[in-house]
């Protein structure tokens, strides 16, 4: 098994150290065109201002790596470098520090320790914990639906298997929130193609709906389609939509994608399927997903879990 990535995500904005500008005027801290990403590290303010929250976080991680070349990144920081979901703008930079006897937070940095031995990988000059440690660490501390999205993405984007991660967690002495870890890992699958699909799966379960079939293949009118979620006995299809699915910011590509999706959905309907659609916000809020499936005729098969549903869309570890 080799889950080491070939490359890490680069900083989404050019970063430079203040020391590189010594002897120039004005000094970076007095230059309104610059943004201080962290002490001693700057970026162009205009470039920083247009970054999405998760990209600002990635830039912060790279800025820390500039001033602490020996840092071993973990948790959300390692996830950001690996291109795994981070959900908003995490508050802290997370590193693993074997020199400490206990975990400690200082400024915007949390240094973690563990009773279990840790392996470290080095990619592109940056150190980080292994993917299996990252998945287990975040399954412990993130709201369960978010932990599931990280685990799904890790299985989808690496050579890890779910059983390998389950065995890795079981071998650890740390029993903190093991029920949450077990919930995440027993449901993790590489079949979820996006964070939205992962969150949707958790919400579907907590709303009390029957478990769906994932990525089912349908042969309709001479074409082959796949559905995000399907309930063949009820003839219901569930689709988790995202703007990138429809061409991002390319209007021409978006229009063609919408037309293709309309043709696809018409084929499903002519074959007797009822189609429910919801977007990322509909999954985060739960009500949009629940209403879409109910309108398509899917009925809950068990009682809903209001406490679990309340955890969706709220990540106390992000700003």
Coordinates of C-alpha atoms in Angstrom, one line a residue:
X1 CA 0.0 0.0 0.0
X2 CA 1.4 3.4 -1.0
X3 CA -0.9 6.4 -0.2
X4 CA 1.8 9.0 -0.5
X5 CA 0.7 11.7 -3.0
X6 CA 3.0 12.6 -5.9
X7 CA 2.5 16.3 -5.3
X8 CA 0.8 18.8 -2.9
X9 CA -1.4 21.7 -3.7
X10 CA 0.6 24.8 -4.2
X11 CA -0.2 28.1 -2.6
X12 CA -3.0 29.8 -4.5
X13 CA -1.2 33.2 -4.1
X14 CA 2.4 34.2 -4.4
X15 CA 4.0 34.5 -0.9
X16 CA 7.2 36.2 0.0
X17 CA 9.1 36.8 3.2
X18 CA 9.6 40.3 4.5
X19 CA 13.4 39.6 4.8
X20 CA 13.5 39.4 1.0
X21 CA 12.6 43.1 0.8
X22 CA 15.2 44.5 3.3
X23 CA 16.6 47.7 2.1
X24 CA 13.5 48.6 0.0
X25 CA 10.9 51.2 0.9
X26 CA 8.3 51.1 2.2
X27 CA 8.7 48.2 4.6
X28 CA 6.0 45.5 3.9
X29 CA 4.1 46.3 7.1
X30 CA 3.6 49.9 6.0
X31 CA 2.7 49.0 2.4
X32 CA -1.1 49.1 1.9
X33 CA -0.8 47.0 -1.3
X34 CA 0.4 44.0 0.8
X35 CA -1.4 41.6 3.1
X36 CA 0.3 40.1 6.1
X37 CA -0.5 36.4 5.9
X38 CA 1.5 35.7 9.0
X39 CA 4.4 37.5 10.8
X40 CA 7.1 37.9 8.2
X41 CA 5.1 36.6 5.2
X42 CA 3.1 38.7 2.8
X43 CA 1.0 38.5 -0.3
X44 CA -0.4 41.0 -2.7
X45 CA -3.6 42.3 -1.1
X46 CA -5.6 42.3 -4.3
X47 CA -4.8 38.7 -4.9
X48 CA -5.6 37.8 -1.3
X49 CA -9.0 39.5 -1.3
X50 CA -10.4 37.4 -4.1
X51 CA -9.4 34.0 -2.6
X52 CA -12.1 31.6 -1.4
X53 CA -11.9 30.9 2.4
X54 CA -10.4 27.4 1.9
X55 CA -7.7 28.9 -0.4
X56 CA -6.9 31.5 2.1
X57 CA -6.3 28.7 4.6
X58 CA -4.1 26.9 2.1
X59 CA -2.0 30.1 1.7
X60 CA -1.7 30.3 5.5
X61 CA -0.4 26.8 5.7
X62 CA 2.2 27.5 3.0
X63 CA 3.1 30.7 4.8
X64 CA 3.8 28.7 8.0
X65 CA 5.9 26.2 6.0
X66 CA 8.0 29.2 4.8
X67 CA 9.0 30.1 8.3
X68 CA 9.0 26.6 9.8
X69 CA 10.6 24.2 7.3
X70 CA 10.7 21.4 9.9
X71 CA 6.9 21.5 10.6
X72 CA 4.9 18.3 10.2
X73 CA 1.4 19.3 9.1
X74 CA -1.6 17.3 10.3
X75 CA -5.4 17.6 10.5
X76 CA -7.0 20.3 8.4
X77 CA -3.6 21.6 7.4
X78 CA -2.5 18.3 5.9
X79 CA -5.9 17.9 4.3
X80 CA -5.6 21.3 2.6
X81 CA -2.2 20.4 1.2
X82 CA -3.5 17.1 -0.1
X83 CA -6.6 18.7 -1.7
X84 CA -9.1 17.0 0.7
X85 CA -12.2 18.9 2.0
X86 CA -11.6 21.5 4.7
X87 CA -15.0 23.2 4.9
X88 CA -14.6 27.0 5.2
X89 CA -11.6 28.6 6.7
X90 CA -10.2 26.6 9.6
X91 CA -9.1 28.6 12.6
X92 CA -5.8 27.1 13.3
X93 CA -2.7 25.7 11.6
X94 CA -2.2 22.1 12.8
X95 CA 1.2 20.5 13.2
X96 CA 2.4 17.3 14.8
X97 CA 5.3 17.7 17.3
X98 CA 6.9 14.7 18.8
X99 CA 9.1 16.9 21.0
X100 CA 6.1 17.8 23.2
X101 CA 4.6 15.7 26.0
X102 CA 1.1 17.1 25.4
X103 CA -0.8 19.0 22.8
X104 CA -0.6 22.8 23.0
X105 CA -2.1 25.8 21.2
X106 CA -0.2 29.1 20.7
X107 CA -1.5 31.9 18.5
X108 CA -3.2 30.4 15.5
X109 CA -1.1 27.2 15.8
X110 CA -2.1 23.9 17.4
X111 CA 0.8 21.4 18.0
X112 CA -0.5 17.9 18.5
X113 CA 1.0 14.9 20.1
X114 CA 0.0 11.2 20.3
X115 CA 0.4 8.2 22.4
X116 CA 0.7 6.2 19.1
X117 CA 3.8 6.2 16.9
X118 CA 3.4 8.3 13.8
X119 CA 4.9 8.0 10.3
X120 CA 5.8 11.2 8.4
X121 CA 5.8 11.7 4.7
X122 CA 7.8 14.4 2.8
X123 CA 6.4 15.7 -0.4
X124 CA 7.7 18.7 -2.3
X125 CA 9.9 19.7 0.6
X126 CA 6.9 19.7 3.1
X127 CA 6.4 17.2 5.9
X128 CA 2.9 15.9 6.8
X129 CA 1.3 13.0 8.6
X130 CA 0.1 10.0 6.5
X131 CA -3.3 9.9 4.9
X132 CA -4.6 7.2 7.2
X133 CA -3.6 9.2 10.3
X134 CA -5.2 12.3 8.7
X135 CA -8.5 10.5 8.1
X136 CA -8.6 9.1 11.6
X137 CA -7.6 12.4 13.2
X138 CA -10.3 14.4 11.4
X139 CA -12.9 11.7 12.0
X140 CA -12.3 12.3 15.7
X141 CA -12.7 16.0 15.8
X142 CA -14.9 17.1 12.9
X143 CA -18.7 17.0 12.8
X144 CA -19.4 13.4 11.5
X145 CA -20.8 14.4 8.1
X146 CA -17.6 16.5 7.4
X147 CA -15.4 13.7 8.7
X148 CA -17.2 11.3 6.3
X149 CA -16.5 13.7 3.4
X150 CA -12.8 13.7 4.2
X151 CA -12.7 9.9 4.5
X152 CA -14.6 9.4 1.2
X153 CA -12.2 11.8 -0.6
X154 CA -9.1 10.1 0.8
X155 CA -10.4 6.7 -0.4
X156 CA -11.3 8.1 -3.8
X157 CA -8.0 9.9 -4.3
X158 CA -5.4 7.5 -2.9
X159 CA -4.6 3.8 -2.9
X160 CA -6.0 3.4 0.6
X161 CA -8.8 0.9 1.3
X162 CA -11.4 1.4 3.9
X163 CA -10.3 -1.8 5.7
X164 CA -6.8 -0.5 6.0
X165 CA -8.0 2.7 7.7
X166 CA -10.3 0.8 10.0
X167 CA -7.4 -1.5 11.0
X168 CA -5.2 1.5 11.5
X169 CA -7.7 3.2 13.8
X170 CA -8.3 -0.1 15.8
X171 CA -4.6 -0.4 16.4
X172 CA -4.3 3.0 18.1
X173 CA -4.3 3.3 21.8
X174 CA -6.2 6.6 21.6
X175 CA -9.9 5.9 22.3
X176 CA -11.1 9.5 22.1
X177 CA -14.4 9.6 20.2
X178 CA -14.0 6.2 18.8
X179 CA -17.8 5.8 18.3
X180 CA -17.6 8.8 15.9
X181 CA -14.5 7.3 14.2
X182 CA -16.3 4.0 13.7
X183 CA -19.4 5.8 12.3
X184 CA -17.3 7.6 9.7
X185 CA -15.1 4.7 8.7
X186 CA -17.8 2.1 8.4
X187 CA -19.6 4.3 6.0
X188 CA -16.7 5.7 4.0
X189 CA -16.6 4.8 0.3
X190 CA -14.7 6.0 -2.8
X191 CA -18.0 5.9 -4.7
X192 CA -19.0 9.4 -3.4
X193 CA -17.7 11.8 -6.1
X194 CA -17.8 15.1 -4.1
X195 CA -18.1 16.5 -0.6
X196 CA -21.7 17.4 -1.5
X197 CA -22.5 13.7 -2.1
X198 CA -20.8 12.6 1.1
X199 CA -22.8 15.2 3.2
X200 CA -25.9 14.1 1.3
X201 CA -25.4 10.5 2.3
X202 CA -25.2 11.4 6.0
X203 CA -28.3 13.6 5.7
X204 CA -30.2 10.9 3.9
X205 CA -29.4 8.5 6.8
X206 CA -30.3 11.0 9.5
X207 CA -33.5 11.9 7.8
X208 CA -34.5 8.3 8.1
X209 CA -34.6 7.5 4.4
X210 CA -33.6 4.0 3.1
X211 CA -30.0 3.5 2.2
X212 CA -29.4 4.4 -1.5
X213 CA -27.5 2.6 -4.1
X214 CA -24.5 4.7 -5.2
X215 CA -23.4 5.4 -8.7
X216 CA -25.9 3.0 -10.3
X217 CA -25.5 2.5 -14.0
X218 CA -28.7 3.0 -16.2
X219 CA -29.0 2.1 -19.8
X220 CA -31.7 4.4 -21.2
X221 CA -32.6 5.1 -24.9
X222 CA -29.3 3.9 -26.2
X223 CA -27.2 5.9 -23.7
X224 CA -25.5 4.9 -20.4
X225 CA -26.0 7.1 -17.4
X226 CA -25.0 7.0 -13.7
X227 CA -27.0 8.3 -10.8
X228 CA -25.6 9.8 -7.6
X229 CA -28.2 8.0 -5.5
X230 CA -30.9 5.6 -6.5
X231 CA -33.7 3.6 -4.9
X232 CA -34.6 1.0 -7.5
X233 CA -37.5 -0.4 -5.7
X234 CA -39.1 3.0 -5.4
X235 CA -37.9 4.1 -8.8
X236 CA -36.4 7.3 -7.3
X237 CA -33.1 9.0 -8.4
X238 CA -31.3 11.5 -6.2
X239 CA -28.9 14.0 -7.7
X240 CA -26.5 16.2 -5.7
X241 CA -25.8 19.3 -7.8
X242 CA -22.9 21.7 -7.8
X243 CA -22.1 24.7 -10.0
X244 CA -18.9 23.1 -11.2
X245 CA -21.0 20.3 -12.6
X246 CA -22.4 22.9 -15.0
X247 CA -19.3 24.4 -16.3
X248 CA -18.1 26.7 -13.4
X249 CA -17.8 30.3 -14.7
X250 CA -17.9 29.4 -18.4
X251 CA -21.4 30.4 -19.6
X252 CA -21.2 28.5 -22.9
X253 CA -20.1 25.2 -21.2
X254 CA -22.7 25.8 -18.4
X255 CA -25.5 26.2 -20.9
X256 CA -24.5 23.0 -22.8
X257 CA -24.2 21.1 -19.5
X258 CA -27.7 22.2 -18.5
X259 CA -29.1 21.1 -21.8
X260 CA -27.4 17.7 -21.5
X261 CA -28.6 17.3 -18.0
X262 CA -32.2 18.1 -19.1
X263 CA -32.0 15.4 -21.8
X264 CA -30.6 12.9 -19.3
X265 CA -33.4 13.7 -16.8
X266 CA -36.1 13.4 -19.5
X267 CA -34.8 9.9 -20.3
X268 CA -35.0 8.9 -16.7
X269 CA -38.6 10.2 -16.4
X270 CA -39.7 8.4 -19.6
X271 CA -38.3 5.2 -18.1
X272 CA -40.5 5.7 -15.0
X273 CA -38.0 7.1 -12.6
X274 CA -38.8 10.1 -10.4
X275 CA -35.8 12.5 -10.0
X276 CA -35.0 14.5 -6.9
X277 CA -32.4 17.3 -7.1
X278 CA -30.8 19.4 -4.4
X279 CA -27.7 21.5 -4.2
X280 CA -24.9 21.8 -1.6
X281 CA -26.9 24.3 0.5
X282 CA -29.9 21.9 0.4
X283 CA -27.7 19.2 1.9
X284 CA -26.1 21.5 4.5
X285 CA -29.5 22.7 5.7
X286 CA -31.0 19.2 5.3
X287 CA -34.5 20.6 4.6
X288 CA -33.8 21.0 0.8
X289 CA -32.7 17.5 0.4
X290 CA -35.5 16.1 2.5
X291 CA -38.1 18.0 0.7
X292 CA -36.7 17.0 -2.7
X293 CA -36.8 13.3 -1.9
X294 CA -40.3 13.5 -0.3
X295 CA -41.6 15.3 -3.4
X296 CA -40.2 12.4 -5.5
X297 CA -42.2 10.0 -3.4
X298 CA -39.5 8.5 -1.2
X299 CA -40.7 7.9 2.3
X300 CA -38.6 7.5 5.4
X301 CA -38.2 4.0 6.7
X302 CA -37.2 4.9 10.2
X303 CA -37.2 7.8 12.6
X304 CA -35.1 10.9 11.9
X305 CA -32.1 11.8 14.1
X306 CA -32.6 15.6 14.9
X307 CA -29.4 15.8 16.9
X308 CA -27.3 14.5 14.1
X309 CA -29.0 16.7 11.5
X310 CA -28.3 19.7 13.7
X311 CA -24.5 19.0 13.4
X312 CA -24.6 19.4 9.6
X313 CA -23.5 22.8 8.3
X314 CA -21.9 23.9 11.6
X315 CA -18.1 23.5 11.9
X316 CA -16.8 25.0 15.1
X317 CA -13.2 24.4 13.9
X318 CA -13.6 27.0 11.0
X319 CA -14.1 30.7 11.1

